[in-house]
mmCIF file of C-alpha atoms in Angstrom:
data_model
loop_
_atom_site.group_PDB
_atom_site.id
_atom_site.type_symbol
_atom_site.label_atom_id
_atom_site.label_comp_id
_atom_site.label_asym_id
_atom_site.label_seq_id
_atom_site.Cartn_x
_atom_site.Cartn_y
_atom_site.Cartn_z
ATOM 1 C CA MET A 4 8.176 51.886 123.651
ATOM 2 C CA VAL A 5 9.683 55.343 123.419
ATOM 3 C CA ARG A 6 8.185 58.061 121.466
ATOM 4 C CA ARG A 7 8.660 61.980 120.921
ATOM 5 C CA THR A 8 6.156 64.435 122.537
ATOM 6 C CA SER A 9 5.182 67.446 120.685
ATOM 7 C CA ALA A 10 7.361 69.441 123.036
ATOM 8 C CA GLY A 11 10.220 67.358 121.776
ATOM 9 C CA ALA A 12 11.110 65.756 125.170
ATOM 10 C CA LEU A 13 11.636 61.880 125.307
ATOM 11 C CA GLY A 14 8.697 60.184 126.810
ATOM 12 C CA SER A 15 7.514 56.547 127.109
ATOM 13 C CA ALA A 16 4.198 54.801 126.770
ATOM 14 C CA ARG A 17 4.147 53.936 130.451
ATOM 15 C CA THR A 18 4.986 57.294 131.833
ATOM 16 C CA GLY A 19 3.773 59.661 128.992
ATOM 17 C CA SER A 20 6.165 62.541 128.407
ATOM 18 C CA ALA A 21 9.175 63.360 130.384
ATOM 19 C CA ARG A 22 9.411 66.358 132.624
ATOM 20 C CA ALA A 23 11.809 69.066 131.266
ATOM 21 C CA GLY A 24 15.410 68.304 132.246
ATOM 22 C CA LYS A 25 14.658 64.920 133.222
ATOM 23 C CA ARG A 26 16.092 62.000 131.269
ATOM 24 C CA ILE A 27 14.478 58.602 130.733
ATOM 25 C CA GLY A 28 15.499 55.375 128.635
ATOM 26 C CA PRO A 29 17.737 52.394 129.352
ATOM 27 C CA SER A 30 20.953 54.300 130.273
ATOM 28 C CA HIS A 31 19.050 56.268 132.904
ATOM 29 C CA GLU A 32 16.870 53.639 134.227
ATOM 30 C CA ALA A 33 19.980 51.244 134.368
ATOM 31 C CA GLY A 34 21.837 53.924 136.365
ATOM 32 C CA PRO A 35 21.369 52.233 139.903
ATOM 33 C CA TYR A 36 22.214 48.810 138.462
ATOM 34 C CA LEU A 37 25.329 50.090 136.745
ATOM 35 C CA ALA A 38 26.529 51.724 140.034
ATOM 36 C CA TYR A 39 25.869 48.561 141.744
ATOM 37 C CA LEU A 40 27.952 46.525 139.149
ATOM 38 C CA SER A 41 30.600 48.933 139.364
ATOM 39 C CA LEU A 42 30.873 49.152 143.324
ATOM 40 C CA ALA A 43 30.236 45.532 143.799
ATOM 41 C CA HIS A 44 31.521 43.721 140.892
ATOM 42 C CA GLY A 45 34.420 45.831 139.632
ATOM 43 C CA LEU A 46 32.796 47.215 136.341
ATOM 44 C CA ARG A 47 34.532 50.322 135.465
ATOM 45 C CA LEU A 48 32.226 53.120 134.139
ATOM 46 C CA ASP A 49 33.022 55.429 131.362
ATOM 47 C CA ALA A 50 33.926 59.036 132.423
ATOM 48 C CA ASP A 51 31.307 60.603 129.805
ATOM 49 C CA TYR A 52 28.433 58.491 131.495
ATOM 50 C CA VAL A 53 29.906 59.176 135.003
ATOM 51 C CA LEU A 54 30.132 63.037 134.585
ATOM 52 C CA SER A 55 26.684 63.338 132.947
ATOM 53 C CA ARG A 56 24.725 61.866 135.803
ATOM 54 C CA ASN A 57 24.030 62.675 139.304
ATOM 55 C CA PHE A 58 24.869 59.749 141.988
ATOM 56 C CA ASP A 59 23.594 61.565 145.186
ATOM 57 C CA SER A 60 22.044 58.741 146.611
ATOM 58 C CA LEU A 61 25.250 56.304 146.726
ATOM 59 C CA PHE A 62 26.019 57.726 150.155
ATOM 60 C CA VAL A 63 22.721 57.508 151.601
ATOM 61 C CA PRO A 64 23.338 55.000 154.548
ATOM 62 C CA LYS A 65 20.900 52.197 153.383
ATOM 63 C CA VAL A 66 22.265 52.352 149.755
ATOM 64 C CA ALA A 67 26.118 52.763 150.747
ATOM 65 C CA VAL A 68 26.182 49.712 153.237
ATOM 66 C CA GLY A 69 24.933 47.361 150.357
ATOM 67 C CA LEU A 70 27.640 48.938 148.053
ATOM 68 C CA GLY A 71 30.554 48.392 150.521
ATOM 69 C CA LEU A 72 31.075 52.355 150.757
ATOM 70 C CA ASP A 73 32.695 53.127 154.298
ATOM 71 C CA LEU A 74 30.411 55.874 155.599
ATOM 72 C CA ASP A 75 32.521 56.171 158.897
ATOM 73 C CA LEU A 76 35.682 56.630 156.749
ATOM 74 C CA LEU A 77 33.674 59.400 154.796
ATOM 75 C CA ASP A 78 32.624 61.087 157.923
ATOM 76 C CA SER A 79 36.219 61.379 159.319
ATOM 77 C CA LEU A 80 37.453 62.687 155.778
ATOM 78 C CA SER A 81 34.703 65.135 155.985
ATOM 79 C CA ALA A 82 35.805 66.279 159.447
ATOM 80 C CA ARG A 83 39.283 66.504 158.068
ATOM 81 C CA MET A 84 38.031 68.724 155.389
ATOM 82 C CA LEU A 85 36.790 71.139 157.845
ATOM 83 C CA GLN A 86 39.973 71.206 159.619
ATOM 84 C CA LEU A 87 41.600 72.096 156.386
ATOM 85 C CA GLY A 88 39.269 75.209 156.071
ATOM 86 C CA TYR A 89 36.471 74.086 153.788
ATOM 87 C CA ALA A 90 32.830 74.922 154.708
ATOM 88 C CA PRO A 91 30.761 72.115 156.338
ATOM 89 C CA VAL A 92 28.384 71.591 153.514
ATOM 90 C CA SER A 93 30.961 72.194 150.641
ATOM 91 C CA GLY A 94 33.606 70.119 152.017
ATOM 92 C CA ARG A 95 31.117 67.116 152.516
ATOM 93 C CA SER A 96 29.776 68.083 148.609
ATOM 94 C CA VAL A 97 33.206 68.085 147.197
ATOM 95 C CA LEU A 98 33.864 64.557 148.877
ATOM 96 C CA THR A 99 30.939 62.864 147.831
ATOM 97 C CA TRP A 100 30.586 64.279 144.298
ATOM 98 C CA THR A 101 34.390 63.432 143.511
ATOM 99 C CA PHE A 102 34.616 59.954 145.353
ATOM 100 C CA THR A 103 31.373 58.763 143.644
ATOM 101 C CA ARG A 104 32.989 59.625 140.345
ATOM 102 C CA LEU A 105 36.360 58.307 141.112
ATOM 103 C CA LEU A 106 34.949 55.065 142.418
ATOM 104 C CA LEU A 107 32.724 54.298 139.634
ATOM 105 C CA MET A 108 35.458 54.981 137.211
ATOM 106 C CA ARG A 109 37.773 52.727 139.201
ATOM 107 C CA GLY A 110 35.122 49.954 139.626
ATOM 108 C CA ASP A 111 36.043 49.823 143.443
ATOM 109 C CA ALA A 112 34.336 50.884 146.477
ATOM 110 C CA ASP A 113 37.254 51.225 148.379
ATOM 111 C CA LEU A 114 37.987 54.901 149.360
ATOM 112 C CA ARG A 115 41.368 54.189 150.636
ATOM 113 C CA ALA A 116 42.479 52.670 147.334
ATOM 114 C CA ILE A 117 42.543 56.250 145.493
ATOM 115 C CA ARG A 118 45.905 57.137 144.421
ATOM 116 C CA LEU A 119 47.433 60.105 142.406
ATOM 117 C CA ASP A 120 46.931 57.890 139.231
ATOM 118 C CA ASP A 121 43.416 58.092 139.728
ATOM 119 C CA LEU A 122 43.085 61.567 140.263
ATOM 120 C CA THR A 123 45.245 62.497 137.276
ATOM 121 C CA ALA A 124 43.522 60.064 135.130
ATOM 122 C CA ARG A 125 40.293 61.578 136.161
ATOM 123 C CA ARG A 126 41.597 65.102 135.183
ATOM 124 C CA LYS A 127 42.721 63.920 131.761
ATOM 125 C CA ARG A 128 39.428 62.208 131.274
ATOM 126 C CA SER A 129 37.242 65.137 132.387
ATOM 127 C CA SER A 130 39.180 67.307 130.096
ATOM 128 C CA ALA A 131 38.987 65.143 127.165
ATOM 129 C CA THR A 132 35.368 64.370 127.488
ATOM 130 C CA ALA A 133 34.194 67.783 129.175
ATOM 131 C CA PRO A 134 30.606 68.167 129.110
ATOM 132 C CA GLY A 135 29.559 70.028 125.987
ATOM 133 C CA ARG A 136 32.161 68.663 123.712
ATOM 134 C CA ARG A 137 29.606 65.828 123.235
ATOM 135 C CA PRO A 138 26.152 66.805 122.461
ATOM 136 C CA GLY A 139 23.518 66.337 125.430
ATOM 137 C CA SER A 140 26.280 65.532 128.093
ATOM 138 C CA LEU A 141 25.754 68.437 130.160
ATOM 139 C CA ARG A 142 22.562 67.879 132.192
ATOM 140 C CA ALA A 143 20.258 70.610 133.009
ATOM 141 C CA SER A 144 20.545 69.907 136.680
ATOM 142 C CA HIS A 145 24.151 70.872 136.396
ATOM 143 C CA VAL A 146 23.425 74.306 135.448
ATOM 144 C CA SER A 147 21.764 76.794 137.762
ATOM 145 C CA ASN A 148 18.826 78.817 136.548
ATOM 146 C CA ALA A 149 20.560 81.912 136.359
ATOM 147 C CA ARG A 150 23.140 80.427 133.751
ATOM 148 C CA ARG A 151 20.558 78.475 131.562
ATOM 149 C CA ARG A 152 20.577 81.308 128.841
ATOM 150 C CA MET A 153 24.467 81.241 128.498
ATOM 151 C CA PRO A 154 26.040 79.506 125.409
ATOM 152 C CA MET A 155 26.851 75.772 125.750
ATOM 153 C CA ASP A 156 30.479 76.042 125.297
ATOM 154 C CA GLN A 157 30.501 78.768 128.340
ATOM 155 C CA LEU A 158 28.310 76.235 130.574
ATOM 156 C CA ALA A 159 30.642 73.444 129.762
ATOM 157 C CA GLU A 160 33.653 75.525 130.730
ATOM 158 C CA ILE A 161 32.259 76.262 134.102
ATOM 159 C CA TYR A 162 31.082 72.943 134.847
ATOM 160 C CA GLN A 163 34.702 71.474 133.973
ATOM 161 C CA LYS A 164 36.243 74.163 136.141
ATOM 162 C CA ALA A 165 33.953 73.007 139.003
ATOM 163 C CA CYS A 166 34.829 69.388 138.389
ATOM 164 C CA LEU A 167 38.783 70.063 138.603
ATOM 165 C CA THR A 168 38.085 72.423 141.643
ATOM 166 C CA ARG A 169 36.295 69.470 143.379
ATOM 167 C CA LEU A 170 39.300 67.052 142.435
ATOM 168 C CA HIS A 171 41.800 69.480 143.535
ATOM 169 C CA GLY A 172 39.908 69.506 147.075
ATOM 170 C CA VAL A 173 40.107 65.765 147.128
ATOM 171 C CA HIS A 174 43.848 65.745 146.230
ATOM 172 C CA VAL A 175 44.451 68.157 149.120
ATOM 173 C CA LEU A 176 42.631 66.063 151.549
ATOM 174 C CA LEU A 177 44.388 62.841 150.272
ATOM 175 C CA PHE A 178 47.732 64.576 150.417
ATOM 176 C CA ASN A 179 47.007 65.742 154.102
ATOM 177 C CA ILE A 180 46.069 62.202 155.453
ATOM 178 C CA GLY A 181 48.959 60.673 153.744
ATOM 179 C CA GLN A 182 47.107 58.688 151.099
ATOM 180 C CA VAL A 183 48.579 60.535 148.137
ATOM 181 C CA PRO A 184 52.347 61.376 148.823
ATOM 182 C CA GLU A 185 52.507 63.916 146.082
ATOM 183 C CA PRO A 186 51.554 67.472 146.941
ATOM 184 C CA PRO A 187 48.551 68.962 145.021
ATOM 185 C CA PHE A 188 49.742 71.002 141.921
ATOM 186 C CA HIS A 189 48.250 73.673 139.686
ATOM 187 C CA GLY A 190 45.905 72.128 137.121
ATOM 188 C CA LEU A 191 44.391 69.308 139.212
#
């Protein structure tokens, strides 16, 4: 049973009210199962859904192995990002954030299967479904405390630029390792 609390946050009879900025409900609670269905059974997830959620736990070793994610490959790609001049933390973050979303939208856990079509399709989807164009699609966790008072359209634009910057970083990497033959271009 789901009810509204006096503060307006969604709550359930089981947990009381939700903490501010936290989502609950069938879509949120089914997230790990949907990720499993995507990576283990080929279910392609919708861009709006994938862009509006955090999937940080997918590359945790005990989770990744069960989903067929190649952590050794991720480590070697992360090392290559360092060679390309990306900072240690930001390079790995760019990879895990972008790869997670690409893989979930593809419905395939194989990092080696990502091609230019996946990158360009992801760019088109993220532009068409930019957070903020659909109410509630920009999570509080995507917005730093310093920016929480900014207008939603401005926050959505900042988030979209960050998405495209991450996507471009992965394109640079995949081009440099020969997985994508087309060089990175402006706007991706």
